[in-house]
mmCIF file with all atom_site columns, C-alpha atoms in Angstrom:
data_model
loop_
_atom_site.group_PDB
_atom_site.id
_atom_site.type_symbol
_atom_site.label_atom_id
_atom_site.label_alt_id
_atom_site.label_comp_id
_atom_site.label_asym_id
_atom_site.label_entity_id
_atom_site.label_seq_id
_atom_site.pdbx_PDB_ins_code
_atom_site.Cartn_x
_atom_site.Cartn_y
_atom_site.Cartn_z
_atom_site.occupancy
_atom_site.B_iso_or_equiv
_atom_site.pdbx_formal_charge
_atom_site.auth_seq_id
_atom_site.auth_comp_id
_atom_site.auth_asym_id
_atom_site.auth_atom_id
_atom_site.pdbx_PDB_model_num
ATOM 1   C CA . MET A 1 1   ? 20.364 38.906 50.604 1.00 0.00 ? 14  MET A CA 1
ATOM 2   C CA . ARG A 1 2   ? 23.441 39.268 52.765 1.00 0.00 ? 15  ARG A CA 1
ATOM 3   C CA . CYS A 1 3   ? 24.647 42.689 53.791 1.00 0.00 ? 16  CYS A CA 1
ATOM 4   C CA . ARG A 1 4   ? 28.381 43.373 53.621 1.00 0.00 ? 17  ARG A CA 1
ATOM 5   C CA . HIS A 1 5   ? 29.314 45.477 56.624 1.00 0.00 ? 18  HIS A CA 1
ATOM 6   C CA . LEU A 1 6   ? 31.657 48.353 55.939 1.00 0.00 ? 19  LEU A CA 1
ATOM 7   C CA . ILE A 1 7   ? 33.071 51.167 57.977 1.00 0.00 ? 20  ILE A CA 1
ATOM 8   C CA . ALA A 1 8   ? 33.940 54.228 55.926 1.00 0.00 ? 21  ALA A CA 1
ATOM 9   C CA . VAL A 1 9   ? 33.492 57.857 56.817 1.00 0.00 ? 22  VAL A CA 1
ATOM 10  C CA . LEU A 1 10  ? 33.692 60.951 54.690 1.00 0.00 ? 23  LEU A CA 1
ATOM 11  C CA . GLY A 1 11  ? 33.176 64.585 55.688 1.00 0.00 ? 24  GLY A CA 1
ATOM 12  C CA . LEU A 1 12  ? 32.803 67.291 53.062 1.00 0.00 ? 25  LEU A CA 1
ATOM 13  C CA . LEU A 1 13  ? 32.610 70.993 53.698 1.00 0.00 ? 26  LEU A CA 1
ATOM 14  C CA . GLY A 1 14  ? 29.591 72.637 52.179 1.00 0.00 ? 27  GLY A CA 1
ATOM 15  C CA . SER A 1 15  ? 29.751 75.473 49.676 1.00 0.00 ? 28  SER A CA 1
ATOM 16  C CA . THR A 1 16  ? 29.583 78.002 52.512 1.00 0.00 ? 29  THR A CA 1
ATOM 17  C CA . GLY A 1 17  ? 32.741 76.566 54.077 1.00 0.00 ? 30  GLY A CA 1
ATOM 18  C CA . ALA A 1 18  ? 30.933 76.506 57.439 1.00 0.00 ? 31  ALA A CA 1
ATOM 19  C CA . LEU A 1 19  ? 29.099 73.170 57.539 1.00 0.00 ? 32  LEU A CA 1
ATOM 20  C CA . ALA A 1 20  ? 30.180 69.608 56.923 1.00 0.00 ? 33  ALA A CA 1
ATOM 21  C CA . THR A 1 21  ? 28.213 66.556 55.902 1.00 0.00 ? 34  THR A CA 1
ATOM 22  C CA . GLU A 1 22  ? 29.516 63.326 57.406 1.00 0.00 ? 35  GLU A CA 1
ATOM 23  C CA . VAL A 1 23  ? 28.522 60.123 55.643 1.00 0.00 ? 36  VAL A CA 1
ATOM 24  C CA . THR A 1 24  ? 29.174 56.722 57.222 1.00 0.00 ? 37  THR A CA 1
ATOM 25  C CA . LEU A 1 25  ? 28.690 53.623 55.080 1.00 0.00 ? 38  LEU A CA 1
ATOM 26  C CA . ALA A 1 26  ? 27.433 50.836 57.338 1.00 0.00 ? 39  ALA A CA 1
ATOM 27  C CA . GLY A 1 27  ? 26.629 48.150 54.761 1.00 0.00 ? 40  GLY A CA 1
ATOM 28  C CA . VAL A 1 28  ? 25.578 47.368 51.209 1.00 0.00 ? 41  VAL A CA 1
ATOM 29  C CA . PHE A 1 29  ? 22.894 45.305 49.495 1.00 0.00 ? 42  PHE A CA 1
ATOM 30  C CA . PRO A 1 30  ? 22.312 44.945 45.746 1.00 0.00 ? 43  PRO A CA 1
ATOM 31  C CA . ASN A 1 31  ? 21.368 48.461 44.586 1.00 0.00 ? 44  ASN A CA 1
ATOM 32  C CA . LYS A 1 32  ? 21.034 49.684 48.196 1.00 0.00 ? 45  LYS A CA 1
ATOM 33  C CA . ALA A 1 33  ? 23.302 51.037 50.920 1.00 0.00 ? 46  ALA A CA 1
ATOM 34  C CA . VAL A 1 34  ? 22.887 51.477 54.657 1.00 0.00 ? 47  VAL A CA 1
ATOM 35  C CA . VAL A 1 35  ? 24.219 54.873 55.741 1.00 0.00 ? 48  VAL A CA 1
ATOM 36  C CA . GLN A 1 36  ? 24.445 57.177 58.717 1.00 0.00 ? 49  GLN A CA 1
ATOM 37  C CA . ILE A 1 37  ? 24.488 60.897 57.994 1.00 0.00 ? 50  ILE A CA 1
ATOM 38  C CA . ASP A 1 38  ? 25.777 63.481 60.473 1.00 0.00 ? 51  ASP A CA 1
ATOM 39  C CA . GLY A 1 39  ? 25.562 60.951 63.298 1.00 0.00 ? 52  GLY A CA 1
ATOM 40  C CA . GLY A 1 40  ? 21.841 60.350 62.818 1.00 0.00 ? 53  GLY A CA 1
ATOM 41  C CA . ALA A 1 41  ? 19.894 57.109 62.626 1.00 0.00 ? 54  ALA A CA 1
ATOM 42  C CA . LEU A 1 42  ? 20.847 54.431 60.115 1.00 0.00 ? 55  LEU A CA 1
ATOM 43  C CA . GLN A 1 43  ? 18.858 54.613 56.897 1.00 0.00 ? 56  GLN A CA 1
ATOM 44  C CA . THR A 1 44  ? 18.690 52.504 53.767 1.00 0.00 ? 57  THR A CA 1
ATOM 45  C CA . LEU A 1 45  ? 19.052 54.289 50.434 1.00 0.00 ? 58  LEU A CA 1
ATOM 46  C CA . SER A 1 46  ? 18.242 52.937 46.999 1.00 0.00 ? 59  SER A CA 1
ATOM 47  C CA . VAL A 1 47  ? 20.338 53.909 43.974 1.00 0.00 ? 60  VAL A CA 1
ATOM 48  C CA . GLY A 1 48  ? 19.234 57.365 42.867 1.00 0.00 ? 61  GLY A CA 1
ATOM 49  C CA . GLN A 1 49  ? 17.604 58.226 46.185 1.00 0.00 ? 62  GLN A CA 1
ATOM 50  C CA . LYS A 1 50  ? 18.437 61.623 47.731 1.00 0.00 ? 63  LYS A CA 1
ATOM 51  C CA . THR A 1 51  ? 18.411 62.424 51.447 1.00 0.00 ? 64  THR A CA 1
ATOM 52  C CA . ALA A 1 52  ? 17.329 65.663 53.095 1.00 0.00 ? 65  ALA A CA 1
ATOM 53  C CA . GLN A 1 53  ? 21.034 66.528 53.479 1.00 0.00 ? 66  GLN A CA 1
ATOM 54  C CA . GLY A 1 54  ? 21.559 66.315 49.725 1.00 0.00 ? 67  GLY A CA 1
ATOM 55  C CA . VAL A 1 55  ? 23.374 62.956 49.723 1.00 0.00 ? 68  VAL A CA 1
ATOM 56  C CA . VAL A 1 56  ? 22.566 60.800 46.679 1.00 0.00 ? 69  VAL A CA 1
ATOM 57  C CA . LEU A 1 57  ? 23.437 57.118 46.327 1.00 0.00 ? 70  LEU A CA 1
ATOM 58  C CA . VAL A 1 58  ? 24.888 56.834 42.813 1.00 0.00 ? 71  VAL A CA 1
ATOM 59  C CA . SER A 1 59  ? 25.884 53.173 42.596 1.00 0.00 ? 72  SER A CA 1
ATOM 60  C CA . VAL A 1 60  ? 26.688 50.066 44.659 1.00 0.00 ? 73  VAL A CA 1
ATOM 61  C CA . GLU A 1 61  ? 29.421 47.504 44.080 1.00 0.00 ? 74  GLU A CA 1
ATOM 62  C CA . ARG A 1 62  ? 30.371 44.288 45.862 1.00 0.00 ? 75  ARG A CA 1
ATOM 63  C CA . ASP A 1 63  ? 32.054 46.057 48.776 1.00 0.00 ? 76  ASP A CA 1
ATOM 64  C CA . ALA A 1 64  ? 31.708 49.744 47.985 1.00 0.00 ? 77  ALA A CA 1
ATOM 65  C CA . ALA A 1 65  ? 29.236 52.508 47.247 1.00 0.00 ? 78  ALA A CA 1
ATOM 66  C CA . THR A 1 66  ? 29.494 55.789 45.345 1.00 0.00 ? 79  THR A CA 1
ATOM 67  C CA . PHE A 1 67  ? 27.712 58.906 46.591 1.00 0.00 ? 80  PHE A CA 1
ATOM 68  C CA . ASP A 1 68  ? 27.127 62.425 45.365 1.00 0.00 ? 81  ASP A CA 1
ATOM 69  C CA . VAL A 1 69  ? 27.695 64.678 48.368 1.00 0.00 ? 82  VAL A CA 1
ATOM 70  C CA . GLN A 1 70  ? 27.064 68.375 47.777 1.00 0.00 ? 83  GLN A CA 1
ATOM 71  C CA . GLY A 1 71  ? 28.084 68.034 44.147 1.00 0.00 ? 84  GLY A CA 1
ATOM 72  C CA . LYS A 1 72  ? 31.190 65.933 44.835 1.00 0.00 ? 85  LYS A CA 1
ATOM 73  C CA . ARG A 1 73  ? 31.241 62.278 43.763 1.00 0.00 ? 86  ARG A CA 1
ATOM 74  C CA . ILE A 1 74  ? 32.732 60.093 46.464 1.00 0.00 ? 87  ILE A CA 1
ATOM 75  C CA . LYS A 1 75  ? 33.438 56.353 46.496 1.00 0.00 ? 88  LYS A CA 1
ATOM 76  C CA . LEU A 1 76  ? 33.611 54.668 49.891 1.00 0.00 ? 89  LEU A CA 1
ATOM 77  C CA . VAL A 1 77  ? 35.191 51.229 50.090 1.00 0.00 ? 90  VAL A CA 1
ATOM 78  C CA . MET A 1 78  ? 36.020 48.808 52.892 1.00 0.00 ? 91  MET A CA 1
ATOM 79  C CA . GLY A 1 79  ? 38.826 50.182 55.024 1.00 0.00 ? 92  GLY A CA 1
ATOM 80  C CA . ASN A 1 80  ? 38.705 53.573 53.307 1.00 0.00 ? 93  ASN A CA 1
ATOM 81  C CA . ALA A 1 81  ? 40.367 56.463 55.091 1.00 0.00 ? 94  ALA A CA 1
ATOM 82  C CA . HIS A 1 82  ? 38.434 59.253 56.760 1.00 0.00 ? 95  HIS A CA 1
ATOM 83  C CA . VAL A 1 83  ? 38.720 62.083 54.218 1.00 0.00 ? 96  VAL A CA 1
ATOM 84  C CA . THR A 1 84  ? 37.668 65.699 54.566 1.00 0.00 ? 97  THR A CA 1
ATOM 85  C CA . ALA A 1 85  ? 37.873 67.866 51.463 1.00 0.00 ? 98  ALA A CA 1
ATOM 86  C CA . SER A 1 86  ? 38.178 71.609 51.994 1.00 0.00 ? 99  SER A CA 1
ATOM 87  C CA . SER A 1 87  ? 36.010 74.239 50.392 1.00 0.00 ? 100 SER A CA 1
ATOM 88  C CA . ALA A 1 88  ? 37.266 75.806 47.186 1.00 0.00 ? 101 ALA A CA 1
ATOM 89  C CA . SER A 1 89  ? 37.834 79.165 48.912 1.00 0.00 ? 102 SER A CA 1
ATOM 90  C CA . SER A 1 90  ? 40.601 77.810 51.190 1.00 0.00 ? 103 SER A CA 1
ATOM 91  C CA . ALA A 1 91  ? 43.910 76.085 50.539 1.00 0.00 ? 104 ALA A CA 1
ATOM 92  C CA . ALA A 1 92  ? 43.445 72.561 49.196 1.00 0.00 ? 105 ALA A CA 1
ATOM 93  C CA . SER A 1 93  ? 43.686 70.077 52.043 1.00 0.00 ? 106 SER A CA 1
ATOM 94  C CA . VAL A 1 94  ? 42.765 66.548 52.980 1.00 0.00 ? 107 VAL A CA 1
ATOM 95  C CA . VAL A 1 95  ? 42.297 64.889 56.364 1.00 0.00 ? 108 VAL A CA 1
ATOM 96  C CA . LEU A 1 96  ? 43.311 61.235 56.671 1.00 0.00 ? 109 LEU A CA 1
ATOM 97  C CA . GLY A 1 97  ? 42.211 58.899 59.443 1.00 0.00 ? 110 GLY A CA 1
ATOM 98  C CA . ALA A 1 98  ? 44.417 56.201 60.928 1.00 0.00 ? 111 ALA A CA 1
ATOM 99  C CA . ASP A 1 99  ? 43.363 52.565 60.727 1.00 0.00 ? 112 ASP A CA 1
ATOM 100 C CA . ALA A 1 100 ? 43.352 50.173 63.673 1.00 0.00 ? 113 ALA A CA 1
ATOM 101 C CA . ARG A 1 101 ? 47.140 49.751 63.396 1.00 0.00 ? 114 ARG A CA 1
ATOM 102 C CA . GLY A 1 102 ? 47.780 53.488 63.287 1.00 0.00 ? 115 GLY A CA 1
ATOM 103 C CA . HIS A 1 103 ? 48.576 53.505 59.569 1.00 0.00 ? 116 HIS A CA 1
ATOM 104 C CA . PHE A 1 104 ? 47.279 56.223 57.264 1.00 0.00 ? 117 PHE A CA 1
ATOM 105 C CA . ILE A 1 105 ? 45.970 54.497 54.133 1.00 0.00 ? 118 ILE A CA 1
ATOM 106 C CA . THR A 1 106 ? 43.997 56.397 51.521 1.00 0.00 ? 119 THR A CA 1
ATOM 107 C CA . ASP A 1 107 ? 42.790 56.199 47.951 1.00 0.00 ? 120 ASP A CA 1
ATOM 108 C CA . GLY A 1 108 ? 44.490 58.515 45.488 1.00 0.00 ? 121 GLY A CA 1
ATOM 109 C CA . GLN A 1 109 ? 45.320 58.905 41.829 1.00 0.00 ? 122 GLN A CA 1
ATOM 110 C CA . VAL A 1 110 ? 48.498 58.766 39.769 1.00 0.00 ? 123 VAL A CA 1
ATOM 111 C CA . ASN A 1 111 ? 48.228 60.357 36.338 1.00 0.00 ? 124 ASN A CA 1
ATOM 112 C CA . GLY A 1 112 ? 44.451 60.166 36.728 1.00 0.00 ? 125 GLY A CA 1
ATOM 113 C CA . GLN A 1 113 ? 44.406 56.440 37.561 1.00 0.00 ? 126 GLN A CA 1
ATOM 114 C CA . PRO A 1 114 ? 43.252 55.110 40.965 1.00 0.00 ? 127 PRO A CA 1
ATOM 115 C CA . ILE A 1 115 ? 45.778 53.797 43.461 1.00 0.00 ? 128 ILE A CA 1
ATOM 116 C CA . ARG A 1 116 ? 45.957 53.100 47.206 1.00 0.00 ? 129 ARG A CA 1
ATOM 117 C CA . PHE A 1 117 ? 48.635 54.873 49.231 1.00 0.00 ? 130 PHE A CA 1
ATOM 118 C CA . LEU A 1 118 ? 50.212 54.227 52.613 1.00 0.00 ? 131 LEU A CA 1
ATOM 119 C CA . VAL A 1 119 ? 51.581 57.474 54.058 1.00 0.00 ? 132 VAL A CA 1
ATOM 120 C CA . ASP A 1 120 ? 55.280 56.907 54.802 1.00 0.00 ? 133 ASP A CA 1
ATOM 121 C CA . THR A 1 121 ? 57.343 59.845 56.043 1.00 0.00 ? 134 THR A CA 1
ATOM 122 C CA . GLY A 1 122 ? 60.390 57.564 56.046 1.00 0.00 ? 135 GLY A CA 1
ATOM 123 C CA . ALA A 1 123 ? 60.272 57.165 52.255 1.00 0.00 ? 136 ALA A CA 1
ATOM 124 C CA . SER A 1 124 ? 62.158 59.884 50.380 1.00 0.00 ? 137 SER A CA 1
ATOM 125 C CA . MET A 1 125 ? 59.934 59.473 47.319 1.00 0.00 ? 138 MET A CA 1
ATOM 126 C CA . ILE A 1 126 ? 56.659 57.933 46.283 1.00 0.00 ? 139 ILE A CA 1
ATOM 127 C CA . ALA A 1 127 ? 57.355 54.211 45.838 1.00 0.00 ? 140 ALA A CA 1
ATOM 128 C CA . ILE A 1 128 ? 55.182 52.101 43.552 1.00 0.00 ? 141 ILE A CA 1
ATOM 129 C CA . PRO A 1 129 ? 55.392 48.299 43.188 1.00 0.00 ? 142 PRO A CA 1
ATOM 130 C CA . ALA A 1 130 ? 56.224 47.198 39.648 1.00 0.00 ? 143 ALA A CA 1
ATOM 131 C CA . ALA A 1 131 ? 52.894 45.360 39.265 1.00 0.00 ? 144 ALA A CA 1
ATOM 132 C CA . GLU A 1 132 ? 51.009 48.558 40.098 1.00 0.00 ? 145 GLU A CA 1
ATOM 133 C CA . ALA A 1 133 ? 53.200 50.567 37.733 1.00 0.00 ? 146 ALA A CA 1
ATOM 134 C CA . ARG A 1 134 ? 52.328 48.209 34.895 1.00 0.00 ? 147 ARG A CA 1
ATOM 135 C CA . ARG A 1 135 ? 48.628 48.509 35.745 1.00 0.00 ? 148 ARG A CA 1
ATOM 136 C CA . LEU A 1 136 ? 49.011 52.282 35.620 1.00 0.00 ? 149 LEU A CA 1
ATOM 137 C CA . ALA A 1 137 ? 50.735 51.982 32.225 1.00 0.00 ? 150 ALA A CA 1
ATOM 138 C CA . LEU A 1 138 ? 53.867 53.706 33.519 1.00 0.00 ? 151 LEU A CA 1
ATOM 139 C CA . ASN A 1 139 ? 56.769 53.176 31.138 1.00 0.00 ? 152 ASN A CA 1
ATOM 140 C CA . TYR A 1 140 ? 59.120 52.953 34.088 1.00 0.00 ? 153 TYR A CA 1
ATOM 141 C CA . THR A 1 141 ? 61.894 50.912 32.479 1.00 0.00 ? 154 THR A CA 1
ATOM 142 C CA . LYS A 1 142 ? 62.927 54.062 30.601 1.00 0.00 ? 155 LYS A CA 1
ATOM 143 C CA . GLY A 1 143 ? 63.625 55.735 33.932 1.00 0.00 ? 156 GLY A CA 1
ATOM 144 C CA . GLN A 1 144 ? 66.942 55.921 35.748 1.00 0.00 ? 157 GLN A CA 1
ATOM 145 C CA . LYS A 1 145 ? 67.866 52.507 37.145 1.00 0.00 ? 158 LYS A CA 1
ATOM 146 C CA . ALA A 1 146 ? 69.045 52.338 40.745 1.00 0.00 ? 159 ALA A CA 1
ATOM 147 C CA . MET A 1 147 ? 69.378 50.052 43.749 1.00 0.00 ? 160 MET A CA 1
ATOM 148 C CA . ILE A 1 148 ? 67.215 50.977 46.721 1.00 0.00 ? 161 ILE A CA 1
ATOM 149 C CA . SER A 1 149 ? 67.779 49.936 50.344 1.00 0.00 ? 162 SER A CA 1
ATOM 150 C CA . THR A 1 150 ? 64.755 48.170 51.834 1.00 0.00 ? 163 THR A CA 1
ATOM 151 C CA . ALA A 1 151 ? 64.073 46.259 55.045 1.00 0.00 ? 164 ALA A CA 1
ATOM 152 C CA . ASN A 1 152 ? 64.960 43.096 53.112 1.00 0.00 ? 165 ASN A CA 1
ATOM 153 C CA . GLY A 1 153 ? 68.152 44.478 51.593 1.00 0.00 ? 166 GLY A CA 1
ATOM 154 C CA . GLN A 1 154 ? 68.923 46.004 48.213 1.00 0.00 ? 167 GLN A CA 1
ATOM 155 C CA . ALA A 1 155 ? 66.227 45.954 45.524 1.00 0.00 ? 168 ALA A CA 1
ATOM 156 C CA . PRO A 1 156 ? 66.292 47.147 41.892 1.00 0.00 ? 169 PRO A CA 1
ATOM 157 C CA . ALA A 1 157 ? 64.224 50.218 41.132 1.00 0.00 ? 170 ALA A CA 1
ATOM 158 C CA . TYR A 1 158 ? 63.610 52.824 38.449 1.00 0.00 ? 171 TYR A CA 1
ATOM 159 C CA . ARG A 1 159 ? 63.395 56.518 39.181 1.00 0.00 ? 172 ARG A CA 1
ATOM 160 C CA . ILE A 1 160 ? 60.633 58.288 37.244 1.00 0.00 ? 173 ILE A CA 1
ATOM 161 C CA . ARG A 1 161 ? 58.563 61.466 37.407 1.00 0.00 ? 174 ARG A CA 1
ATOM 162 C CA . LEU A 1 162 ? 54.786 61.317 37.699 1.00 0.00 ? 175 LEU A CA 1
ATOM 163 C CA . ASP A 1 163 ? 52.713 63.927 35.879 1.00 0.00 ? 176 ASP A CA 1
ATOM 164 C CA . THR A 1 164 ? 50.140 64.270 38.659 1.00 0.00 ? 177 THR A CA 1
ATOM 165 C CA . VAL A 1 165 ? 49.487 62.790 42.093 1.00 0.00 ? 178 VAL A CA 1
ATOM 166 C CA . ARG A 1 166 ? 46.109 63.412 43.739 1.00 0.00 ? 179 ARG A CA 1
ATOM 167 C CA . VAL A 1 167 ? 44.855 62.698 47.250 1.00 0.00 ? 180 VAL A CA 1
ATOM 168 C CA . GLY A 1 168 ? 41.421 64.057 48.118 1.00 0.00 ? 181 GLY A CA 1
ATOM 169 C CA . ASP A 1 169 ? 41.236 67.611 46.745 1.00 0.00 ? 182 ASP A CA 1
ATOM 170 C CA . VAL A 1 170 ? 45.028 67.991 46.704 1.00 0.00 ? 183 VAL A CA 1
ATOM 171 C CA . THR A 1 171 ? 46.768 67.611 43.342 1.00 0.00 ? 184 THR A CA 1
ATOM 172 C CA . ILE A 1 172 ? 50.545 67.922 42.903 1.00 0.00 ? 185 ILE A CA 1
ATOM 173 C CA . ASN A 1 173 ? 52.213 68.059 39.491 1.00 0.00 ? 186 ASN A CA 1
ATOM 174 C CA . SER A 1 174 ? 55.596 66.648 38.489 1.00 0.00 ? 187 SER A CA 1
ATOM 175 C CA . VAL A 1 175 ? 56.347 64.391 41.448 1.00 0.00 ? 188 VAL A CA 1
ATOM 176 C CA . ASP A 1 176 ? 59.452 62.203 41.735 1.00 0.00 ? 189 ASP A CA 1
ATOM 177 C CA . ALA A 1 177 ? 58.839 58.501 42.332 1.00 0.00 ? 190 ALA A CA 1
ATOM 178 C CA . VAL A 1 178 ? 60.525 55.127 42.215 1.00 0.00 ? 191 VAL A CA 1
ATOM 179 C CA . VAL A 1 179 ? 59.128 51.890 40.852 1.00 0.00 ? 192 VAL A CA 1
ATOM 180 C CA . MET A 1 180 ? 60.250 48.891 42.904 1.00 0.00 ? 193 MET A CA 1
ATOM 181 C CA . GLU A 1 181 ? 60.888 45.500 41.306 1.00 0.00 ? 194 GLU A CA 1
ATOM 182 C CA . GLY A 1 182 ? 61.042 42.232 43.205 1.00 0.00 ? 195 GLY A CA 1
ATOM 183 C CA . THR A 1 183 ? 59.482 43.732 46.330 1.00 0.00 ? 196 THR A CA 1
ATOM 184 C CA . ALA A 1 184 ? 56.128 42.653 47.760 1.00 0.00 ? 197 ALA A CA 1
ATOM 185 C CA . MET A 1 185 ? 54.277 45.849 48.681 1.00 0.00 ? 198 MET A CA 1
ATOM 186 C CA . PRO A 1 186 ? 50.526 45.818 49.421 1.00 0.00 ? 199 PRO A CA 1
ATOM 187 C CA . TYR A 1 187 ? 50.304 49.579 48.840 1.00 0.00 ? 200 TYR A CA 1
ATOM 188 C CA . ALA A 1 188 ? 52.203 52.312 47.093 1.00 0.00 ? 201 ALA A CA 1
ATOM 189 C CA . LEU A 1 189 ? 54.088 54.525 49.556 1.00 0.00 ? 202 LEU A CA 1
ATOM 190 C CA . LEU A 1 190 ? 53.170 58.195 49.692 1.00 0.00 ? 203 LEU A CA 1
ATOM 191 C CA . GLY A 1 191 ? 56.653 59.472 50.423 1.00 0.00 ? 204 GLY A CA 1
ATOM 192 C CA . MET A 1 192 ? 58.334 62.826 50.972 1.00 0.00 ? 205 MET A CA 1
ATOM 193 C CA . SER A 1 193 ? 58.470 63.866 47.291 1.00 0.00 ? 206 SER A CA 1
ATOM 194 C CA . PHE A 1 194 ? 54.737 64.489 47.801 1.00 0.00 ? 207 PHE A CA 1
ATOM 195 C CA . LEU A 1 195 ? 54.637 65.201 51.536 1.00 0.00 ? 208 LEU A CA 1
ATOM 196 C CA . ASN A 1 196 ? 57.404 67.846 51.412 1.00 0.00 ? 209 ASN A CA 1
ATOM 197 C CA . ARG A 1 197 ? 54.980 69.997 49.438 1.00 0.00 ? 210 ARG A CA 1
ATOM 198 C CA . MET A 1 198 ? 52.399 69.742 52.212 1.00 0.00 ? 211 MET A CA 1
ATOM 199 C CA . LYS A 1 199 ? 51.934 71.358 55.589 1.00 0.00 ? 212 LYS A CA 1
ATOM 200 C CA . MET A 1 200 ? 51.406 68.317 57.794 1.00 0.00 ? 213 MET A CA 1
ATOM 201 C CA . SER A 1 201 ? 49.678 68.293 61.165 1.00 0.00 ? 214 SER A CA 1
ATOM 202 C CA . ARG A 1 202 ? 48.384 65.455 63.305 1.00 0.00 ? 215 ARG A CA 1
ATOM 203 C CA . GLU A 1 203 ? 45.812 65.388 66.074 1.00 0.00 ? 216 GLU A CA 1
ATOM 204 C CA . GLY A 1 204 ? 44.986 62.010 67.550 1.00 0.00 ? 217 GLY A CA 1
ATOM 205 C CA . ASP A 1 205 ? 44.033 59.632 64.759 1.00 0.00 ? 218 ASP A CA 1
ATOM 206 C CA . SER A 1 206 ? 43.720 62.401 62.146 1.00 0.00 ? 219 SER A CA 1
ATOM 207 C CA . MET A 1 207 ? 46.431 63.775 59.875 1.00 0.00 ? 220 MET A CA 1
ATOM 208 C CA . THR A 1 208 ? 45.816 66.962 57.865 1.00 0.00 ? 221 THR A CA 1
ATOM 209 C CA . LEU A 1 209 ? 47.759 67.626 54.676 1.00 0.00 ? 222 LEU A CA 1
ATOM 210 C CA . THR A 1 210 ? 47.486 71.177 53.312 1.00 0.00 ? 223 THR A CA 1
ATOM 211 C CA . LYS A 1 211 ? 49.056 72.078 49.989 1.00 0.00 ? 224 LYS A CA 1
ATOM 212 C CA . ARG A 1 212 ? 51.887 74.597 50.345 1.00 0.00 ? 225 ARG A CA 1
ATOM 213 C CA . TYR A 1 213 ? 52.799 75.050 46.670 1.00 0.00 ? 226 TYR A CA 1
#
């Protein structure tokens, strides 16, 4: 059996708010995953197996694995961002890690449906490609039609409002967005209609978003 090598890291604060468990996914086999926990030695887990740190391998897919870490269910996929979820006693926040090109790409949710975001402080609103909007069952053609300036010129778009946008433990309600037609976008853009409601700080390859309101 061939192992698919992945690099994905997730740190979660424990219930005390003082300790963190860092899980690194190093590879996957059918029904097994190779992990490193808190910088320790690599170990192979079978589905359902629990480590001494309380990490449980829930399931394995072709290039991903789902874990239960201190009661939180986390899916790590190839190229996933470094995410740190805060304890419930503090303000909701998420820490994103830059990829090799310096881009901050992370998994999130729109109206409860999964989506991948590229953080873009130059975008005034969340921007979603039309194909993704159709997958998310967004009835965007009933939104306000507009022309949006892009790097390739003017492109038709529809302005809509999303019920919820979630990244890590941060959930924002009623967020303005645009759906872009005729534009090839590998990711949705996490623009300022979401980021303006965050306190943003960056240190090295990490960006922390803390919910302000």
